[in-house]
Amino acid sequence: MRQQNWLEDLKKIVGVRNVLTDPMALLPYSYDGYTLVESTPRAVVLPQSRDEVAAVVKILARAEIPFLARGAGTSLSGGATALEGAVILHLSRMNHILEIDVENEVVVVEPGVVNVHITKAVEPYGYFYAPDPSSQQACTIGGNFAENSGGPHCLKYGVTVNHIVAAEVVTVDGDVVMLGNLAGEIDGPDWLGLLIGSEGTLVIATKLWLRLTKQPASSQTILALFDEVDEASRAVSAIVAAGIIPAALEMMDQLAIDAVERGPYPVGYPADLRAVLLIEVDGERHEVLETAREVEEILHSHRVREVRLARTSEEKTRWWANRKTAFGAMGLISPQYYVQDGVIPRSQLPEALARIAAIAKRYDIRIANVFHAGDGNLHPLLLYDGRDPQMVQRVIQAGSDILAVCVELGGSITGEHGVGIEKIEDMRRQFGEGDLKAQAAVKTAWDSEGLLNPGKLLPTAPRCHETGSGPVKRD
Amino acid sequence: MDTGQCVHCGLCLPSCPTYVETGLEGESPRGRIFLLQRLHDDPSMLNAVTTEYLDDCLDCRACEAVCPAHVPTGHLVEEWRAETPRRGAEGDSPALGGFRGLSRPLSFFLGSPKGLLWLQRLARWSQWPVLGPWITRLRFVPQPARYLVRGIPQKIPKTLSRYRTLPSLEGSRTPVLLFVGCVMDTIYADTNHHTEDLLALAGTDVVLPLEQRCCGALHMHGGDPAVTKSWAKENIQAFETSGASVIVVNAAGCGTTLKEYAALFDLADPWHARAQRFEAAVVDATVFLSQCSLPTLADSSDVHITVHDPCHLAHAQGIRQEPRTLLKRAGYALQEMAESDLCCGSAGIYNLTHPDMAKKLLDRKISHIPKTVAWVAAANPGCLMQIQSRLCEDPKGPGAVHPLDLVWNAYRQAGLIHPNPDGLVSR
Ligand SMILES: Cc1cc2nc3c(=O)[nH]c(=O)nc-3n(C[C@H](O)[C@H](O)[C@H](O)COP(=O)(O)OP(=O)(O)OC[C@H]3O[C@@H](n4cnc5c(N)ncnc54)[C@H](O)[C@@H]3O)c2cc1C
Ligand code: SF4
Ligand code: SF4
């Protein structure tokens, strides 16, 4: 039954001020960190509790109005952009850390809590929250849950799915379901594992139990400056081949270095540098010293120009801040950027980088590379100017070609940014008809009407890809 | 208006007080930039909601400090405000109208020593039992100010801090100019004296040109930059004739404005180069003093202090460590508060023009103050008044005070500074 006065009903649940319908209030929600598709939501609701979320969902489902959750809107694949006239549930006000349970090494949070705030809150107890996306100063745990986000330190510690032990979720019908348990044991089918990384298309998380990780006794951050990208990527393979598991192993190329050096945290890299590796090893003190020495040796056997060891924690923080602002710093060298996110086997790094360079040349665009080298997760940043519609098309095409390279080299089309709107068509590259059917069946099982975050992840509906100047507008 | 370099990454969101408080994308820096872009393309889109979102910006610069692409959101909103009067009624928010109502009395009170003396007198009288309530009801005193008045020190000096003859130190080098400000010159005149005493203790000569003016920050934020510009010229002149090499400022808001004087003038205008030289000479007092060799005092760990980082110190000038360094050196024990660098809601006269949002931010700030501290140190008069206006409700609880007052007090008690007839730090 279609219900007409759903807006009035929503206002009764969350209060008039927490339902936005003014076009200018909705406009800022028309995209997230992915700016190639723009689409304004039908309304935005700001619930403040699980019960409000459940009630809102019930009203919308009854009125057959599609909806989706939004955290900080840092998604890079359009995950938080409302398509098909969907209503956004903005969870920014559900941002409380509910409990720090040191005994069980678990922290209980609402979905709108900012990732880095968790680490800050548990630091005094000697813990940290391991998954650290480069967007951690802004992105929320709800978004991390949906995207199964990773970060530099996930090389050693694992990604989000390894750190959520339990979740309370609201289904499309507005039912509240508890999944997982404090012990983090899996009994029966791993429903929680299925939901983490489902890109907000199956449920809305309203409360999360996160595993805390003990701070390592000691750590060492190492910068390796290279004159050749090739040598830097070979050094990466050699480090991993030597059986070393660094806490993090990151790489930036010349264009990326140029951008971050103009940003708020310059490190003072020489201007003619071709590549830099940022390596962190952690553990017991003697172990760290030993591993750092091994890493240094490997670097020196790969024609490194200079190796720097962080001497103070300020220095270490600055090196990381420099790296973590890389995407945003693209704004300093280009009006817009489009970040790709593909995975390749580590051994293929030199080959993949060479092919990306060729693609840049073919489409006459600039591509900067910043990536989690340790796990082969590439982030080519395709620079463009949205006012040039032809360039936008070239960039989209080049992005797609890069993904083709990833699949060809035996990798995958998304490392951590998700499929969202962006890669929905590329799913066909990665998966066969049968795989996609099975995935669609899962979606139908949770959301038979297709109301939750429509137009994302699964290439089921036909795609209307209008092209125009600047971002592609969708209703 | 170039808002082009915003890449919509969203990294600025949690640093923005209005976003943190409301949770609305439109009340975030990214949202504001987006709205400004759209308004730029199509000014007819302006409506009440847009005006409210843009106008709620505190110009606290927290977003600018963290933005990887250096998008000057606070400045861009300020620019937009400066254009607003011309847009007339349809684009006017109650808040901006509020500022325009205040602009004239502010120009009088802040614009000359005569006006400042009146301001000081009124502030002093406002603390008297019968006269006080009457004064705060004068026509030009905005209603929220009645509340704010409670935040000013109980003992307000009788004369401007600039009227003080300072002895010249033996064998000292080029003097520094102490920028006395307006509110600092009147209500917080003691803090200015304390700053002078500390500079003297550090072996520095101080000059106080009588011709100096208010920095003009309030007019700048309120969209009336012409006033700021004329006062800037007077300040530049005062500096040039003073013979000083450094301009020491103890109010974060003034420091930020002074450091941005050059942007007031066209590149072709000869004043531009003069303003640049002026800017380069401006140093915050906590930075200047922390680089001097003030003696280290023994820990008096029984007095706990928490530091509030004023926006215009932490975000606009990147100064966070220096006030803490000075306090520790003077023997105080620090106890950090959460969100120490989130705006307290003062933001120039924001607390007068946007009482609701200002109150929410103040509530938040107060809730973060550790229970065990004796003082909240804040190196900016606006923050002091705002925070104290609430702290005064609990006479046994902590008070808000300038860090230099605390530092001065410690050195005085150690017998290194000789008692000032004006007395101690007043609460
Ligand atoms: C500069 C920059 C750097 C980045 N670096 C990394 C990185 O290193 N690693 C990485 O993995 N990602 C990275 N990202 C991508 C992005 O930050 C992550 O995907 C993040 O998890 C998104 O969180 P969010 O709160 O912004 O979610 P949003 O963007 O608001 O939403 C993302 C998706 O999550 C869904 N969602 C949000 N909350 C919930 C909820 N409570 N329940 C169910 N679904 C929900 C939304 O519907 C949407 O589909 C980066 C982004 C930027 C801009
Ligand atoms: S203003 Fe800066 S930090 Fe904020 S979204 Fe834009 S580029 Fe990112
Ligand atoms: S200046 Fe302050 S209030 Fe304004 S957008 Fe930036 S962070 Fe928000």
Tab-separated table of N, CA and C in Angstrom, chain A residues 3-21 42-48 51-63 65-67 86-89:
chain	number	residue	atom	x	y	z
A	3	GLN	N	1.766	4.965	0.717
A	3	GLN	CA	1.293	5.917	1.704
A	3	GLN	C	1.705	7.318	1.310
A	4	GLN	N	0.788	8.218	1.354
A	4	GLN	CA	1.063	9.554	0.833
A	4	GLN	C	1.783	10.456	1.840
A	5	ASN	N	1.380	10.395	3.094
A	5	ASN	CA	1.931	11.384	4.024
A	5	ASN	C	3.146	10.861	4.792
A	6	TRP	N	4.004	10.165	4.063
A	6	TRP	CA	5.191	9.618	4.711
A	6	TRP	C	6.082	10.706	5.306
A	7	LEU	N	6.135	11.861	4.657
A	7	LEU	CA	6.991	12.929	5.191
A	7	LEU	C	6.503	13.377	6.567
A	8	GLU	N	5.191	13.524	6.680
A	8	GLU	CA	4.629	13.927	7.963
A	8	GLU	C	4.938	12.876	9.026
A	9	ASP	N	4.827	11.615	8.613
A	9	ASP	CA	5.110	10.534	9.558
A	9	ASP	C	6.575	10.562	10.005
A	10	LEU	N	7.465	10.841	9.057
A	10	LEU	CA	8.886	10.904	9.413
A	10	LEU	C	9.120	12.011	10.440
A	11	LYS	N	8.470	13.139	10.209
A	11	LYS	CA	8.654	14.277	11.121
A	11	LYS	C	8.184	13.923	12.518
A	12	LYS	N	7.126	13.107	12.580
A	12	LYS	CA	6.646	12.704	13.909
A	12	LYS	C	7.696	11.869	14.633
A	13	ILE	N	8.444	11.094	13.878
A	13	ILE	CA	9.445	10.222	14.504
A	13	ILE	C	10.685	11.005	14.943
A	14	VAL	N	11.241	11.794	14.030
A	14	VAL	CA	12.544	12.413	14.323
A	14	VAL	C	12.471	13.906	14.623
A	15	GLY	N	11.289	14.481	14.483
A	15	GLY	CA	11.177	15.919	14.726
A	15	GLY	C	11.316	16.693	13.417
A	16	VAL	N	10.627	17.819	13.339
A	16	VAL	CA	10.572	18.595	12.092
A	16	VAL	C	11.960	19.007	11.620
A	17	ARG	N	12.781	19.429	12.564
A	17	ARG	CA	14.102	19.944	12.181
A	17	ARG	C	15.013	18.863	11.608
A	18	ASN	N	14.673	17.614	11.866
A	18	ASN	CA	15.538	16.531	11.397
A	18	ASN	C	15.043	15.849	10.125
A	19	VAL	N	14.124	16.514	9.448
A	19	VAL	CA	13.716	16.054	8.116
A	19	VAL	C	13.966	17.209	7.150
A	20	LEU	N	14.863	17.016	6.202
A	20	LEU	CA	15.196	18.090	5.278
A	20	LEU	C	14.492	17.866	3.943
A	21	THR	N	13.835	18.931	3.457
A	21	THR	CA	13.194	18.841	2.148
A	21	THR	C	13.468	20.065	1.292
A	42	ARG	N	15.662	12.685	-2.362
A	42	ARG	CA	14.298	13.193	-2.259
A	42	ARG	C	14.110	13.915	-0.924
A	43	ALA	N	14.755	13.404	0.085
A	43	ALA	CA	14.707	14.033	1.408
A	43	ALA	C	15.890	13.492	2.206
A	44	VAL	N	16.228	14.155	3.289
A	44	VAL	CA	17.266	13.662	4.190
A	44	VAL	C	16.664	13.598	5.595
A	45	VAL	N	16.891	12.492	6.268
A	45	VAL	CA	16.384	12.323	7.628
A	45	VAL	C	17.581	12.110	8.549
A	46	LEU	N	17.541	12.726	9.723
A	46	LEU	CA	18.642	12.532	10.675
A	46	LEU	C	18.132	11.843	11.937
A	47	PRO	N	18.134	10.517	11.932
A	47	PRO	CA	17.688	9.805	13.130
A	47	PRO	C	18.768	9.837	14.194
A	48	GLN	N	18.343	9.639	15.460
A	48	GLN	CA	19.340	9.704	16.531
A	48	GLN	C	19.440	8.434	17.352
A	51	ASP	N	16.009	2.950	17.390
A	51	ASP	CA	14.555	2.900	17.254
A	51	ASP	C	14.058	3.891	16.211
A	52	GLU	N	14.692	5.044	16.173
A	52	GLU	CA	14.298	6.010	15.140
A	52	GLU	C	14.632	5.480	13.756
A	53	VAL	N	15.809	4.863	13.621
A	53	VAL	CA	16.184	4.291	12.319
A	53	VAL	C	15.138	3.257	11.913
A	54	ALA	N	14.804	2.362	12.840
A	54	ALA	CA	13.861	1.293	12.515
A	54	ALA	C	12.503	1.883	12.123
A	55	ALA	N	12.066	2.893	12.862
A	55	ALA	CA	10.757	3.482	12.567
A	55	ALA	C	10.770	4.195	11.211
A	56	VAL	N	11.850	4.901	10.942
A	56	VAL	CA	11.975	5.607	9.663
A	56	VAL	C	11.953	4.599	8.518
A	57	VAL	N	12.715	3.527	8.676
A	57	VAL	CA	12.787	2.509	7.634
A	57	VAL	C	11.400	1.898	7.381
A	58	LYS	N	10.686	1.657	8.448
A	58	LYS	CA	9.331	1.069	8.299
A	58	LYS	C	8.428	1.990	7.482
A	59	ILE	N	8.485	3.269	7.806
A	59	ILE	CA	7.622	4.228	7.089
A	59	ILE	C	7.984	4.264	5.606
A	60	LEU	N	9.283	4.321	5.326
A	60	LEU	CA	9.719	4.419	3.940
A	60	LEU	C	9.393	3.134	3.180
A	61	ALA	N	9.630	1.993	3.823
A	61	ALA	CA	9.365	0.725	3.150
A	61	ALA	C	7.874	0.601	2.832
A	62	ARG	N	7.065	1.028	3.785
A	62	ARG	CA	5.624	0.936	3.556
A	62	ARG	C	5.208	1.831	2.389
A	63	ALA	N	5.855	2.986	2.282
A	63	ALA	CA	5.522	3.900	1.193
A	63	ALA	C	6.272	3.545	-0.094
A	65	ILE	N	9.355	3.770	-0.795
A	65	ILE	CA	10.343	4.788	-1.186
A	65	ILE	C	11.737	4.250	-0.875
A	66	PRO	N	12.623	4.235	-1.880
A	66	PRO	CA	13.968	3.717	-1.632
A	66	PRO	C	14.741	4.622	-0.662
A	67	PHE	N	15.727	4.065	-0.008
A	67	PHE	CA	16.483	4.835	0.977
A	67	PHE	C	17.885	4.244	1.135
A	86	ALA	N	15.957	8.300	-3.907
A	86	ALA	CA	16.025	7.695	-2.575
A	86	ALA	C	16.116	8.772	-1.486
A	87	VAL	N	15.724	8.381	-0.295
A	87	VAL	CA	15.827	9.246	0.873
A	87	VAL	C	17.109	8.860	1.619
A	88	ILE	N	17.856	9.845	2.072
A	88	ILE	CA	19.091	9.568	2.816
A	88	ILE	C	18.811	9.554	4.323
A	89	LEU	N	19.275	8.535	4.996
A	89	LEU	CA	19.304	8.551	6.465
A	89	LEU	C	20.718	8.958	6.849
